[in-house]
Amino acid sequence: MGDLTYLKPTSTFQGFQPMTTVTVPLLFEYWSVQETDNMPRWFVVHERDQSTAVIENTDTEVMHDFVLPYTSTMKTPTDNNIPMTAASRFSVNMKTVQMVDAKTRIIPAPYKTIVDNGAKPFDINGVSLVNPQLLGVLSNGALDLLSKLGVSSNGNHKVSFSIGTLPVEFADMDESYSMEVTTQGTKITGADTAGLFNGFMSFIGLLDVKNNGKMTLTEMTVHDKPRFGYRGHQVDTARNFRSKEAIMKTIDAMALWKLNVMHLALTNDEGWRLEIPGLEELTSVGSRRCFDPNEDTCILPQLGSGPDPVEGLFYTREEFIDILKYAHARNVKIIPEFNMPAHARAAVISMEARAKNGDVTYRLTDPDDKTDLLTVQFYDRTSIINPCLDSSVRFVEKLVGEVKLMYDDAGIPLDSYHFGGDEAKNILLGNGYASYAAELKQKPFSKSPACEAKGWNTDDSVAHYWAITVNKILATHGIREMIAWHDGLRGTSANEYQTPTVAINFWDTLFWGGIDSLTEIDQAMDIILASPDYLYFDFPYEVNPEERGYYWGARFNSVYKVFTYAPENLAQNAETSTDRDGNEMNLVTPAVSMPVIRGIQGQTWSETIRTDDQYFEMAFPRALAVAERAWHRASWEMDWSQGVMYNMSTNHVPKDDLADDYKSYASVLGCREVIKLRKLGIAYRIPPPGGSIDSFGMLSANSELPCTIIMYSTDQGSTWSYYSSPVYIGAGQVAYLKSMSADGTLQSRVVLVDEECHDCMDEGVSYSTDGSNSNIESVIDNGLSNQNSQSDSVGGGSEDPVVASASGCSFDALPLLIVPNCITGQGSATINRRLGSLAADFPEASVRLCFTDKTLELTFEAKEETSYLVNDTFANNDPLWMWTVMEAFIALGDNDPTEYLEFEVAPNNRIWTGYIHNPMKDFSSKATAFIDDWNTYPIISTTTTNPAAKLWKSVVSLPLSMFNVEKPEGTVWRMNFFRTYYADENSEQEFGAWNPNKLISFHQTPCFGKVHFDGGVTNDVVVPSAVGSHGCTQDTLPHLNVPHCRYGHGTATINRRLGTLATNFPEATVRVCFTENTIELIFEAHKEISFVVNNTHVNNDPLWMWTVMEAFIAVGEHDPTQYLEFEIAPSNRIWTGFIHNPTKDFSSKGTAFIDAWETYPMTYFTVMDIPSQTWKSNVSLPLSMFNVEKPEGTVWRMNFFRTYYAVDENSEQEYGAWNPNKQISFHQTPCFGKVLFVERAGETGSAEANNEFGGDTSSDLWGLMRKDGDSALVSIWLSPFTVMSMTFFVVAAMV
């Protein structure tokens, strides 16, 4: 019955023996290539008392728990779809995704956007609305969206509304608007209230809301109108229920991206989801699924629901009215669908339960009907309402009347009613069922006495007959429009119906002749496109067995594929995509006039979607691509051109325009819009990364969503590191990758990287890492909000350059390096772009940087580098003198300037600086001029080398005047790291950077990049000189992302120098994660030699010195007066207690220090390694110290310092933290920072559900399913007891 199948013992069954395995072969009629073909919650039924028990390891939403990995993704021998491995995904991302500057791009794209050459960027801290009353009820929705996105409605930027005259091309179009954005404010003029609302949504679309504070806009003008009046999103709440909260979050997202119709599918075979007064059984029976063979109290389990009922899976009348009002306030229209005559089993069974209790008033099936039939979902005739019963008509009259009253009570007209109408047939009458007995091939209701009495001709379409009946009822209630799935009205005309309009959802696939059948529809019917092969969100995102979804119409519907959908010339799609088997389509635009399209709609059917989060993951971000196509017609979309053929070999579509449009779209989507989805509470899909490992052992990774955080593991997931750029892991090694949302709360599944991307050097493909998270070091280590920066990971051009001058980026695609003030941390970039014939052992380098009021502070660092100065004295007859050089070019100009300010730093503390002019820009000669400019631009540099550790580091201080700080976007730079060779110290370089045709060892950042001084540069910004200067306000607090320990650690560097700092005092680090009960910290200090200088006081040293790690934790403001403090010293001493300091200057020990050891017991262990000058403390804190319910309410700061005692342990500290006027050695984190728990303690979110390494492998697993081609094996691992008689009810999707 439906998707419920069973295995039943025969009379010869002898029972299962303990600790044995039974293998049951299964043969599928078609194919199975997705894990989600298997439904969860298999259960056992005891034949004597009908009691049930779910097989434990199938009671899960993680298919890996009981489904073994698929070995093949091929459905048939002609299936040419490319399976998505890490390497093939990497290739696809390389070809389609590139981070570009899209700060003025809006999703969906407006009809016309004007940005003048002199347009100014400017910052705002929120908005204030002028004339919001013109929005009417929509103002409530607008303000609510602002609040949810964290945008102040009491800000400094005025947004004013007016109803007025628009440009002539928009004048008479509903929902159109114009918007002018200036430094003085934004003016939105609308054709109507919906136009004003859409204009405001476009304004919000420009905002980057990740920081909950300052946002940057650019002066611009927008003239906009919708492409289609119907921009829809369908939600199937019947197969599996969606909560009221999920529906409201969806409505929020629809409003934000201008989708204006929610098609709410409330009924189907598997469930009825709306309370109807007077028809209580529809929800008391029809909304419940349980194992009741008679179906008196529920309908049978389906789609992985299991045998036990779940209550409340429907909307009460009051909840539905709330949803209607909520949508109305956000410019969203709710169209209810009550599917009939087919797909109505929940209604039929519910009314049968009512009939069993003696009331046949609304009975929907003829008890004397003997017709045998099989529906598409494998139900019998109880899936279709019998159209010949008067009680069936009464049922619809009652239903329509009650639903109309709900709309009336909400104060909203019920204009459109969706009657369903699809798949009302016996599938055995179609092709492909020749082996079935003739007596099973019966027309629906051909043996129904009720239909015989009516004289109904069963040759007629059941759906057509019922559509006429329902339409009359709708017209009687004043409902103006009936909508149906197009096969329900196939062959009919609009003049057969009484409602003023009739519309159809067109859902034929293109490869099954969809274009031709589209032209056969009565043109008096409005057409809403719902093409499954592009617009079904219950299909997988990519060809991979671990993806969720059905695939009867397409093996995948990626975001890119949805974006490329051309609704007004369907044949065009054959040039940008293949059919469901990955094969080329040949589609011809029919030789008729173009049908009039009212709109398009994305569909989220829910057979495999059982939870709200699964729904969000499948619908978003694909719904935004539908919004883009429904609102905006792109320049690359072709006109309807009769007789023109399209396929993958034709070249009608302007591919370059399409590529540029998608790069812009993806950049905004990944770096700006998904942040809004998270703020709306939507758990959108995090795509798994692409990855490639080359023959040298370099791991590269990317994402289809720019700005997505990527993590990698080289130990099978035991530990994770943040990926920012290609990293060396070793030849022959494998790695694991996963992605995270910017806030760390969502994760992709884990993927294995074990091969190189073999087509990534094809024409048009570069080995850059577009879409990855190059600036993640500064995000994680310092809490900086740099998730939107692609830094050195962006660009790279169309091929891997072989000379140093190949910048590989256009000005519009320049990466952005965000440089914070040194008070708040450091930005970072990796120098890793390989040039020329790179020596295989040449490592990448990194640079960390920040600015003060006068200088730019850089720290270059190279690890695993052994060259340094191979022959500094020329004493060993080596003809080449080799050293390693850090080099930077800084220019005020275009993206590949000919004039640079250059400086070079070498490990022997040599430094050069000067202007360089190279008209060839190819570095093939030393240049025409090198003007030394040491006096103008004095540079301070300190370089240290550690040959044993293969490490060298240069700390460089540059005058800030080298940069265009008034307009920092006018500054570009590039950094290099290379080995260079000299025949002797005085000769010209024989090999190296100046002669790239010789063998060189060279890394650089991808191309010249823009510099952004985060927070701006002012003369009054100074590095604080006292401990009490916290240096941050509440709005600028850095975040420390704290992940669950199963996913790795967040890190922070304790490096802010305070007071007169001892020059040899090192920085320290802390790594932090959380478990269900604790916060785990690892403090670590390197190059620290103090420890405990005189613990015994035996050497007459008047000062007793040791090093201390200290942390303050508070629930409150950014610089609180009350802290919970703990201190750790390397002697395994620890203190904890509350401290109150009203002056907040640390100049005294404070007015109170209340020991709180018993309240907050801490576990710690400290080790010191004096030879390596390292000490480390592992600390475990109670999670109760943090405000875990509202983690953003917790702030903390960490210190690392030396402290001194004058006489003994009991005396007051004479020098140190409490007396900053004395010489001290003190580091701390920049200021109090917010704590963000990446995954909430005690919860299991999508991150855990997708963790490949966290599965349960206990020995009491009941069943594991293994797929192999068209067959499958069910292996049953038995618990240590004997079951003598059982029936297995196995839920599996039939595909």
mmCIF file of C-alpha atoms in Angstrom, residues 535-710:
data_model
loop_
_atom_site.group_PDB
_atom_site.id
_atom_site.type_symbol
_atom_site.label_atom_id
_atom_site.label_comp_id
_atom_site.label_asym_id
_atom_site.label_seq_id
_atom_site.Cartn_x
_atom_site.Cartn_y
_atom_site.Cartn_z
ATOM 1 C CA LEU A 535 11.893 23.800 -10.485
ATOM 2 C CA TYR A 536 11.365 20.737 -8.262
ATOM 3 C CA PHE A 537 13.199 21.194 -5.005
ATOM 4 C CA ASP A 538 12.541 17.651 -3.822
ATOM 5 C CA PHE A 539 15.182 16.557 -6.356
ATOM 6 C CA PRO A 540 18.865 16.325 -5.316
ATOM 7 C CA TYR A 541 21.209 19.280 -5.609
ATOM 8 C CA GLU A 542 23.834 17.111 -7.304
ATOM 9 C CA VAL A 543 24.446 13.570 -8.586
ATOM 10 C CA ASN A 544 25.538 11.879 -5.392
ATOM 11 C CA PRO A 545 23.891 8.995 -3.509
ATOM 12 C CA GLU A 546 24.061 10.915 -0.236
ATOM 13 C CA GLU A 547 21.917 13.765 -1.547
ATOM 14 C CA ARG A 548 18.270 13.800 -0.535
ATOM 15 C CA GLY A 549 15.404 13.488 -2.964
ATOM 16 C CA TYR A 550 13.515 11.825 -5.759
ATOM 17 C CA TYR A 551 14.921 11.969 -9.272
ATOM 18 C CA TRP A 552 12.248 10.791 -11.689
ATOM 19 C CA GLY A 553 12.376 14.107 -13.587
ATOM 20 C CA ALA A 554 16.013 15.130 -13.072
ATOM 21 C CA ARG A 555 19.037 13.599 -11.396
ATOM 22 C CA PHE A 556 19.827 16.998 -9.931
ATOM 23 C CA ASN A 557 18.579 20.556 -9.784
ATOM 24 C CA SER A 558 21.523 22.635 -8.645
ATOM 25 C CA VAL A 559 21.335 26.322 -7.791
ATOM 26 C CA TYR A 560 23.159 27.031 -11.043
ATOM 27 C CA LYS A 561 20.724 24.934 -13.057
ATOM 28 C CA VAL A 562 17.706 26.673 -11.534
ATOM 29 C CA PHE A 563 19.370 30.022 -12.226
ATOM 30 C CA THR A 564 19.834 29.166 -15.923
ATOM 31 C CA TYR A 565 16.174 28.207 -16.430
ATOM 32 C CA ALA A 566 14.720 30.159 -19.354
ATOM 33 C CA PRO A 567 10.920 30.182 -18.859
ATOM 34 C CA GLU A 568 9.916 32.117 -21.958
ATOM 35 C CA ASN A 569 11.860 30.004 -24.428
ATOM 36 C CA LEU A 570 11.962 26.512 -22.976
ATOM 37 C CA ALA A 571 13.980 25.127 -25.897
ATOM 38 C CA GLN A 572 16.915 27.328 -24.841
ATOM 39 C CA ASN A 573 17.415 25.147 -21.768
ATOM 40 C CA ALA A 574 18.752 22.345 -23.970
ATOM 41 C CA GLU A 575 21.856 24.470 -24.575
ATOM 42 C CA THR A 576 22.658 24.901 -20.885
ATOM 43 C CA SER A 577 21.603 21.528 -19.391
ATOM 44 C CA THR A 578 21.085 17.852 -20.178
ATOM 45 C CA ASP A 579 18.178 15.467 -19.661
ATOM 46 C CA ARG A 580 17.740 13.394 -16.512
ATOM 47 C CA ASP A 581 20.249 10.781 -17.753
ATOM 48 C CA GLY A 582 22.929 13.358 -18.500
ATOM 49 C CA ASN A 583 22.390 13.153 -22.241
ATOM 50 C CA GLU A 584 21.995 15.933 -24.741
ATOM 51 C CA MET A 585 18.516 17.168 -25.602
ATOM 52 C CA ASN A 586 17.525 18.446 -29.038
ATOM 53 C CA LEU A 587 14.716 20.909 -28.487
ATOM 54 C CA VAL A 588 13.062 23.067 -31.129
ATOM 55 C CA THR A 589 11.017 26.159 -30.418
ATOM 56 C CA PRO A 590 7.545 25.295 -31.796
ATOM 57 C CA ALA A 591 6.336 27.098 -34.903
ATOM 58 C CA VAL A 592 3.504 28.801 -33.048
ATOM 59 C CA SER A 593 3.123 32.024 -31.124
ATOM 60 C CA MET A 594 4.707 32.069 -27.704
ATOM 61 C CA PRO A 595 2.269 31.019 -24.972
ATOM 62 C CA VAL A 596 1.517 33.690 -22.402
ATOM 63 C CA ILE A 597 3.228 32.760 -19.125
ATOM 64 C CA ARG A 598 1.703 34.190 -15.939
ATOM 65 C CA GLY A 599 4.630 33.108 -13.799
ATOM 66 C CA ILE A 600 6.845 30.354 -12.454
ATOM 67 C CA GLN A 601 6.903 28.415 -9.212
ATOM 68 C CA GLY A 602 9.340 26.247 -7.266
ATOM 69 C CA GLN A 603 7.925 23.032 -5.799
ATOM 70 C CA THR A 604 9.041 21.368 -2.568
ATOM 71 C CA TRP A 605 7.289 18.007 -2.457
ATOM 72 C CA SER A 606 7.973 16.282 0.821
ATOM 73 C CA GLU A 607 8.048 12.496 0.339
ATOM 74 C CA THR A 608 11.683 12.342 1.489
ATOM 75 C CA ILE A 609 11.555 15.556 3.540
ATOM 76 C CA ARG A 610 10.433 14.667 7.056
ATOM 77 C CA THR A 611 11.680 17.578 9.173
ATOM 78 C CA ASP A 612 11.551 21.360 8.943
ATOM 79 C CA ASP A 613 15.324 21.598 8.689
ATOM 80 C CA GLN A 614 15.332 19.089 5.840
ATOM 81 C CA TYR A 615 12.717 21.226 4.120
ATOM 82 C CA PHE A 616 14.765 24.396 4.578
ATOM 83 C CA GLU A 617 17.842 22.643 3.241
ATOM 84 C CA MET A 618 16.023 21.487 0.106
ATOM 85 C CA ALA A 619 14.164 24.744 -0.593
ATOM 86 C CA PHE A 620 16.940 27.225 0.163
ATOM 87 C CA PRO A 621 18.881 28.689 -1.477
ATOM 88 C CA ARG A 622 17.235 27.309 -4.636
ATOM 89 C CA ALA A 623 14.104 29.386 -3.988
ATOM 90 C CA LEU A 624 16.194 32.532 -4.425
ATOM 91 C CA ALA A 625 17.164 31.418 -7.928
ATOM 92 C CA VAL A 626 13.461 31.033 -8.742
ATOM 93 C CA ALA A 627 12.909 34.542 -7.396
ATOM 94 C CA GLU A 628 15.657 35.785 -9.717
ATOM 95 C CA ARG A 629 14.077 34.240 -12.807
ATOM 96 C CA ALA A 630 10.504 35.128 -11.841
ATOM 97 C CA TRP A 631 11.314 38.806 -11.264
ATOM 98 C CA HIS A 632 14.052 39.505 -13.792
ATOM 99 C CA ARG A 633 14.617 38.516 -17.400
ATOM 100 C CA ALA A 634 18.356 38.264 -17.975
ATOM 101 C CA SER A 635 20.239 39.564 -20.994
ATOM 102 C CA TRP A 636 21.323 36.026 -21.888
ATOM 103 C CA GLU A 637 17.743 34.740 -22.242
ATOM 104 C CA MET A 638 16.736 34.268 -25.865
ATOM 105 C CA ASP A 639 13.483 35.386 -27.437
ATOM 106 C CA TRP A 640 10.952 32.806 -28.563
ATOM 107 C CA SER A 641 12.297 31.925 -32.011
ATOM 108 C CA GLN A 642 10.065 29.591 -34.023
ATOM 109 C CA GLY A 643 11.818 26.589 -35.553
ATOM 110 C CA VAL A 644 15.221 27.166 -33.923
ATOM 111 C CA MET A 645 16.915 24.080 -32.478
ATOM 112 C CA TYR A 646 18.922 24.153 -29.258
ATOM 113 C CA ASN A 647 21.319 21.548 -27.897
ATOM 114 C CA MET A 648 24.671 21.436 -26.115
ATOM 115 C CA SER A 649 26.467 21.995 -29.432
ATOM 116 C CA THR A 650 24.582 25.097 -30.557
ATOM 117 C CA ASN A 651 25.815 28.531 -29.586
ATOM 118 C CA HIS A 652 22.724 30.716 -29.480
ATOM 119 C CA VAL A 653 22.976 31.570 -25.783
ATOM 120 C CA PRO A 654 25.595 34.254 -24.931
ATOM 121 C CA LYS A 655 27.565 32.104 -22.501
ATOM 122 C CA ASP A 656 29.868 34.898 -21.351
ATOM 123 C CA ASP A 657 26.900 37.011 -20.297
ATOM 124 C CA LEU A 658 25.436 34.030 -18.454
ATOM 125 C CA ALA A 659 28.751 33.334 -16.717
ATOM 126 C CA ASP A 660 29.182 36.942 -15.598
ATOM 127 C CA ASP A 661 25.606 37.138 -14.372
ATOM 128 C CA TYR A 662 25.965 33.989 -12.309
ATOM 129 C CA LYS A 663 29.291 35.053 -10.800
ATOM 130 C CA SER A 664 27.654 38.248 -9.608
ATOM 131 C CA TYR A 665 24.593 36.384 -8.341
ATOM 132 C CA ALA A 666 26.627 33.726 -6.522
ATOM 133 C CA SER A 667 28.857 36.352 -4.903
ATOM 134 C CA VAL A 668 25.867 38.167 -3.427
ATOM 135 C CA LEU A 669 24.143 34.918 -2.498
ATOM 136 C CA GLY A 670 27.111 33.402 -0.683
ATOM 137 C CA CYS A 671 28.515 36.498 0.984
ATOM 138 C CA ARG A 672 25.391 38.501 1.795
ATOM 139 C CA GLU A 673 22.034 36.818 1.313
ATOM 140 C CA VAL A 674 22.595 33.527 3.120
ATOM 141 C CA ILE A 675 23.424 35.588 6.218
ATOM 142 C CA LYS A 676 19.858 36.897 6.016
ATOM 143 C CA LEU A 677 18.500 33.367 5.688
ATOM 144 C CA ARG A 678 20.241 32.455 8.949
ATOM 145 C CA LYS A 679 18.894 35.533 10.693
ATOM 146 C CA LEU A 680 15.422 34.455 9.601
ATOM 147 C CA GLY A 681 16.052 31.088 11.237
ATOM 148 C CA ILE A 682 16.320 29.172 7.974
ATOM 149 C CA ALA A 683 18.788 26.271 7.928
ATOM 150 C CA TYR A 684 19.739 26.604 4.269
ATOM 151 C CA ARG A 685 21.810 23.989 2.491
ATOM 152 C CA ILE A 686 25.550 24.199 3.024
ATOM 153 C CA PRO A 687 27.077 22.678 -0.116
ATOM 154 C CA PRO A 688 29.839 20.124 0.409
ATOM 155 C CA PRO A 689 33.190 21.476 -0.756
ATOM 156 C CA GLY A 690 34.999 20.560 -3.903
ATOM 157 C CA GLY A 691 38.541 19.333 -3.424
ATOM 158 C CA SER A 692 41.616 18.275 -5.326
ATOM 159 C CA ILE A 693 45.002 16.855 -4.272
ATOM 160 C CA ASP A 694 47.765 17.192 -6.831
ATOM 161 C CA SER A 695 50.730 14.897 -7.280
ATOM 162 C CA PHE A 696 52.863 17.044 -4.964
ATOM 163 C CA GLY A 697 50.339 16.640 -2.140
ATOM 164 C CA MET A 698 48.800 20.128 -2.327
ATOM 165 C CA LEU A 699 45.185 20.171 -1.191
ATOM 166 C CA SER A 700 42.911 22.722 -2.884
ATOM 167 C CA ALA A 701 39.274 23.269 -2.013
ATOM 168 C CA ASN A 702 36.397 25.471 -3.111
ATOM 169 C CA SER A 703 32.679 25.974 -2.662
ATOM 170 C CA GLU A 704 29.763 26.792 -4.906
ATOM 171 C CA LEU A 705 28.864 29.486 -2.365
ATOM 172 C CA PRO A 706 31.558 32.158 -2.004
ATOM 173 C CA CYS A 707 32.397 33.131 1.579
ATOM 174 C CA THR A 708 31.498 29.679 2.878
ATOM 175 C CA ILE A 709 33.873 28.421 5.561
ATOM 176 C CA ILE A 710 35.752 25.272 4.544
#
